JSON list of C-alpha atoms in Angstrom, two decimals:
[
{"chain": "A", "resi": 1, "resn": "UNK", "atom": "CA", "xyz": [-9.14, -7.06, 15.35]},
{"chain": "A", "resi": 2, "resn": "UNK", "atom": "CA", "xyz": [-9.53, -4.62, 12.49]},
{"chain": "A", "resi": 3, "resn": "UNK", "atom": "CA", "xyz": [-12.99, -4.83, 10.90]},
{"chain": "A", "resi": 4, "resn": "UNK", "atom": "CA", "xyz": [-12.16, -3.79, 7.33]},
{"chain": "A", "resi": 5, "resn": "UNK", "atom": "CA", "xyz": [-8.98, -4.42, 5.41]},
{"chain": "A", "resi": 6, "resn": "UNK", "atom": "CA", "xyz": [-7.38, -1.05, 4.56]},
{"chain": "A", "resi": 7, "resn": "UNK", "atom": "CA", "xyz": [-6.60, -0.05, 0.99]},
{"chain": "A", "resi": 8, "resn": "UNK", "atom": "CA", "xyz": [-2.88, 0.09, 0.20]},
{"chain": "A", "resi": 9, "resn": "UNK", "atom": "CA", "xyz": [-1.56, 1.77, -2.94]},
{"chain": "A", "resi": 10, "resn": "UNK", "atom": "CA", "xyz": [2.11, 2.02, -3.93]},
{"chain": "A", "resi": 11, "resn": "UNK", "atom": "CA", "xyz": [3.29, 4.57, -6.49]},
{"chain": "A", "resi": 12, "resn": "UNK", "atom": "CA", "xyz": [6.76, 4.68, -8.08]},
{"chain": "A", "resi": 13, "resn": "UNK", "atom": "CA", "xyz": [8.21, 8.01, -9.16]},
{"chain": "A", "resi": 14, "resn": "UNK", "atom": "CA", "xyz": [10.49, 8.00, -12.19]},
{"chain": "A", "resi": 15, "resn": "UNK", "atom": "CA", "xyz": [12.23, 10.95, -13.83]},
{"chain": "A", "resi": 16, "resn": "UNK", "atom": "CA", "xyz": [8.99, 12.21, -15.37]},
{"chain": "A", "resi": 17, "resn": "UNK", "atom": "CA", "xyz": [6.21, 9.72, -14.65]},
{"chain": "A", "resi": 18, "resn": "UNK", "atom": "CA", "xyz": [4.44, 8.58, -11.53]},
{"chain": "A", "resi": 19, "resn": "UNK", "atom": "CA", "xyz": [2.79, 5.19, -11.89]},
{"chain": "A", "resi": 20, "resn": "UNK", "atom": "CA", "xyz": [0.85, 2.93, -9.60]},
{"chain": "A", "resi": 21, "resn": "UNK", "atom": "CA", "xyz": [2.68, -0.38, -9.18]},
{"chain": "A", "resi": 22, "resn": "UNK", "atom": "CA", "xyz": [0.46, -1.95, -6.54]},
{"chain": "A", "resi": 23, "resn": "UNK", "atom": "CA", "xyz": [-3.08, -1.72, -5.18]},
{"chain": "A", "resi": 24, "resn": "UNK", "atom": "CA", "xyz": [-4.61, -4.04, -2.60]},
{"chain": "A", "resi": 25, "resn": "UNK", "atom": "CA", "xyz": [-8.07, -3.50, -4.09]},
{"chain": "A", "resi": 26, "resn": "UNK", "atom": "CA", "xyz": [-9.21, -3.75, -7.70]},
{"chain": "A", "resi": 27, "resn": "UNK", "atom": "CA", "xyz": [-9.65, -0.11, -8.86]},
{"chain": "A", "resi": 28, "resn": "UNK", "atom": "CA", "xyz": [-13.01, -0.81, -10.53]},
{"chain": "A", "resi": 29, "resn": "UNK", "atom": "CA", "xyz": [-14.84, -3.10, -8.12]},
{"chain": "A", "resi": 30, "resn": "UNK", "atom": "CA", "xyz": [-12.90, -2.12, -4.94]},
{"chain": "A", "resi": 31, "resn": "UNK", "atom": "CA", "xyz": [-12.86, -5.80, -4.01]},
{"chain": "A", "resi": 32, "resn": "UNK", "atom": "CA", "xyz": [-9.66, -7.28, -2.62]},
{"chain": "A", "resi": 33, "resn": "UNK", "atom": "CA", "xyz": [-7.41, -7.90, -5.63]},
{"chain": "A", "resi": 34, "resn": "UNK", "atom": "CA", "xyz": [-6.84, -11.58, -6.40]},
{"chain": "A", "resi": 35, "resn": "UNK", "atom": "CA", "xyz": [-4.35, -11.58, -9.29]},
{"chain": "A", "resi": 36, "resn": "UNK", "atom": "CA", "xyz": [-1.05, -13.51, -9.30]},
{"chain": "A", "resi": 37, "resn": "UNK", "atom": "CA", "xyz": [0.87, -10.69, -7.56]},
{"chain": "A", "resi": 38, "resn": "UNK", "atom": "CA", "xyz": [-1.54, -10.74, -4.64]},
{"chain": "A", "resi": 39, "resn": "UNK", "atom": "CA", "xyz": [-0.62, -14.34, -3.77]},
{"chain": "A", "resi": 40, "resn": "UNK", "atom": "CA", "xyz": [2.50, -12.97, -2.05]},
{"chain": "A", "resi": 41, "resn": "UNK", "atom": "CA", "xyz": [0.43, -10.57, 0.07]},
{"chain": "A", "resi": 42, "resn": "UNK", "atom": "CA", "xyz": [-0.93, -11.35, 3.49]},
{"chain": "A", "resi": 43, "resn": "UNK", "atom": "CA", "xyz": [-3.50, -9.43, 5.59]},
{"chain": "A", "resi": 44, "resn": "UNK", "atom": "CA", "xyz": [-3.75, -10.30, 9.30]},
{"chain": "A", "resi": 45, "resn": "UNK", "atom": "CA", "xyz": [-6.88, -8.75, 10.78]},
{"chain": "A", "resi": 46, "resn": "UNK", "atom": "CA", "xyz": [-6.01, -9.83, 14.33]},
{"chain": "A", "resi": 47, "resn": "UNK", "atom": "CA", "xyz": [-2.69, -7.94, 14.30]},
{"chain": "A", "resi": 48, "resn": "UNK", "atom": "CA", "xyz": [-3.73, -5.27, 11.82]},
{"chain": "A", "resi": 49, "resn": "UNK", "atom": "CA", "xyz": [-0.65, -6.04, 9.72]},
{"chain": "A", "resi": 50, "resn": "UNK", "atom": "CA", "xyz": [-0.30, -6.37, 5.98]},
{"chain": "A", "resi": 51, "resn": "UNK", "atom": "CA", "xyz": [2.63, -7.95, 4.15]},
{"chain": "A", "resi": 52, "resn": "UNK", "atom": "CA", "xyz": [3.18, -6.98, 0.52]},
{"chain": "A", "resi": 53, "resn": "UNK", "atom": "CA", "xyz": [5.43, -9.05, -1.73]},
{"chain": "A", "resi": 54, "resn": "UNK", "atom": "CA", "xyz": [6.55, -6.27, -4.07]},
{"chain": "A", "resi": 55, "resn": "UNK", "atom": "CA", "xyz": [10.09, -5.33, -5.10]},
{"chain": "A", "resi": 56, "resn": "UNK", "atom": "CA", "xyz": [10.71, -1.57, -5.08]},
{"chain": "A", "resi": 57, "resn": "UNK", "atom": "CA", "xyz": [13.17, -0.16, -7.63]},
{"chain": "A", "resi": 58, "resn": "UNK", "atom": "CA", "xyz": [12.55, 3.61, -7.68]},
{"chain": "A", "resi": 59, "resn": "UNK", "atom": "CA", "xyz": [11.47, 6.35, -5.31]},
{"chain": "A", "resi": 60, "resn": "UNK", "atom": "CA", "xyz": [8.07, 5.36, -4.00]},
{"chain": "A", "resi": 61, "resn": "UNK", "atom": "CA", "xyz": [5.05, 6.45, -1.98]},
{"chain": "A", "resi": 62, "resn": "UNK", "atom": "CA", "xyz": [2.92, 4.00, -0.03]},
{"chain": "A", "resi": 63, "resn": "UNK", "atom": "CA", "xyz": [-0.56, 5.29, 0.85]},
{"chain": "A", "resi": 64, "resn": "UNK", "atom": "CA", "xyz": [-2.77, 3.45, 3.33]},
{"chain": "A", "resi": 65, "resn": "UNK", "atom": "CA", "xyz": [-6.41, 4.53, 3.54]},
{"chain": "A", "resi": 66, "resn": "UNK", "atom": "CA", "xyz": [-9.65, 3.29, 5.03]},
{"chain": "A", "resi": 67, "resn": "UNK", "atom": "CA", "xyz": [-11.18, 0.24, 3.35]},
{"chain": "A", "resi": 68, "resn": "UNK", "atom": "CA", "xyz": [-14.67, -1.20, 3.65]},
{"chain": "A", "resi": 69, "resn": "UNK", "atom": "CA", "xyz": [-17.40, 1.29, 2.79]},
{"chain": "A", "resi": 70, "resn": "UNK", "atom": "CA", "xyz": [-14.74, 4.00, 2.23]},
{"chain": "A", "resi": 71, "resn": "UNK", "atom": "CA", "xyz": [-12.64, 1.99, -0.26]},
{"chain": "A", "resi": 72, "resn": "UNK", "atom": "CA", "xyz": [-13.94, 4.02, -3.23]},
{"chain": "A", "resi": 73, "resn": "UNK", "atom": "CA", "xyz": [-12.84, 7.34, -1.67]},
{"chain": "A", "resi": 74, "resn": "UNK", "atom": "CA", "xyz": [-9.34, 7.19, -3.17]},
{"chain": "A", "resi": 75, "resn": "UNK", "atom": "CA", "xyz": [-9.18, 10.97, -3.73]},
{"chain": "A", "resi": 76, "resn": "UNK", "atom": "CA", "xyz": [-10.48, 11.96, -0.27]},
{"chain": "A", "resi": 77, "resn": "UNK", "atom": "CA", "xyz": [-7.49, 13.03, 1.85]},
{"chain": "A", "resi": 78, "resn": "UNK", "atom": "CA", "xyz": [-9.54, 12.63, 5.04]},
{"chain": "A", "resi": 79, "resn": "UNK", "atom": "CA", "xyz": [-9.62, 8.84, 4.43]},
{"chain": "A", "resi": 80, "resn": "UNK", "atom": "CA", "xyz": [-5.81, 8.49, 4.43]},
{"chain": "A", "resi": 81, "resn": "UNK", "atom": "CA", "xyz": [-4.49, 6.67, 7.49]},
{"chain": "A", "resi": 82, "resn": "UNK", "atom": "CA", "xyz": [-0.81, 7.23, 6.68]},
{"chain": "A", "resi": 83, "resn": "UNK", "atom": "CA", "xyz": [1.74, 7.82, 3.92]},
{"chain": "A", "resi": 84, "resn": "UNK", "atom": "CA", "xyz": [5.27, 6.55, 3.65]},
{"chain": "A", "resi": 85, "resn": "UNK", "atom": "CA", "xyz": [7.77, 7.99, 1.14]},
{"chain": "A", "resi": 86, "resn": "UNK", "atom": "CA", "xyz": [11.29, 6.69, 0.57]},
{"chain": "A", "resi": 87, "resn": "UNK", "atom": "CA", "xyz": [13.95, 5.71, -1.92]},
{"chain": "A", "resi": 88, "resn": "UNK", "atom": "CA", "xyz": [15.21, 2.09, -2.13]},
{"chain": "A", "resi": 89, "resn": "UNK", "atom": "CA", "xyz": [18.80, 3.39, -2.32]},
{"chain": "A", "resi": 90, "resn": "UNK", "atom": "CA", "xyz": [18.54, 4.39, 1.35]},
{"chain": "A", "resi": 91, "resn": "UNK", "atom": "CA", "xyz": [16.96, 1.14, 2.56]},
{"chain": "A", "resi": 92, "resn": "UNK", "atom": "CA", "xyz": [18.62, -2.08, 3.57]},
{"chain": "A", "resi": 93, "resn": "UNK", "atom": "CA", "xyz": [18.13, -5.08, 1.30]},
{"chain": "A", "resi": 94, "resn": "UNK", "atom": "CA", "xyz": [15.41, -7.54, 2.14]},
{"chain": "A", "resi": 95, "resn": "UNK", "atom": "CA", "xyz": [12.06, -7.20, 3.85]},
{"chain": "A", "resi": 96, "resn": "UNK", "atom": "CA", "xyz": [11.11, -3.75, 5.08]},
{"chain": "A", "resi": 97, "resn": "UNK", "atom": "CA", "xyz": [8.80, -3.61, 8.09]},
{"chain": "A", "resi": 98, "resn": "UNK", "atom": "CA", "xyz": [7.21, -0.25, 8.84]},
{"chain": "A", "resi": 99, "resn": "UNK", "atom": "CA", "xyz": [6.49, 0.54, 12.46]},
{"chain": "A", "resi": 100, "resn": "UNK", "atom": "CA", "xyz": [4.48, 3.49, 13.76]},
{"chain": "A", "resi": 101, "resn": "UNK", "atom": "CA", "xyz": [7.63, 5.61, 14.11]},
{"chain": "A", "resi": 102, "resn": "UNK", "atom": "CA", "xyz": [8.37, 5.41, 10.35]},
{"chain": "A", "resi": 103, "resn": "UNK", "atom": "CA", "xyz": [5.01, 6.66, 9.04]},
{"chain": "A", "resi": 104, "resn": "UNK", "atom": "CA", "xyz": [3.20, 10.00, 9.27]}
]
């Protein structure tokens, strides 16, 4: 099992702006977010998998970083576990499951 839930942030990239559209942890308290959107999300510590119920409409970047005591280190690149960048135009419709071969 994985001891601490990782932090997941998703950023959408528009023509000019980049905006955060999802974060697994509240940016102020760094506690696991519990708003309405998070009801569609599911963390499985036994498998180390995390399902996010978020529709992606523009180019996006998903960043996964260490949680737990390191959750506040959002700007520390050494705490990043992986990044995934893609465009929804090149993805099939429906649920996207990222395996180890798709992330860097």
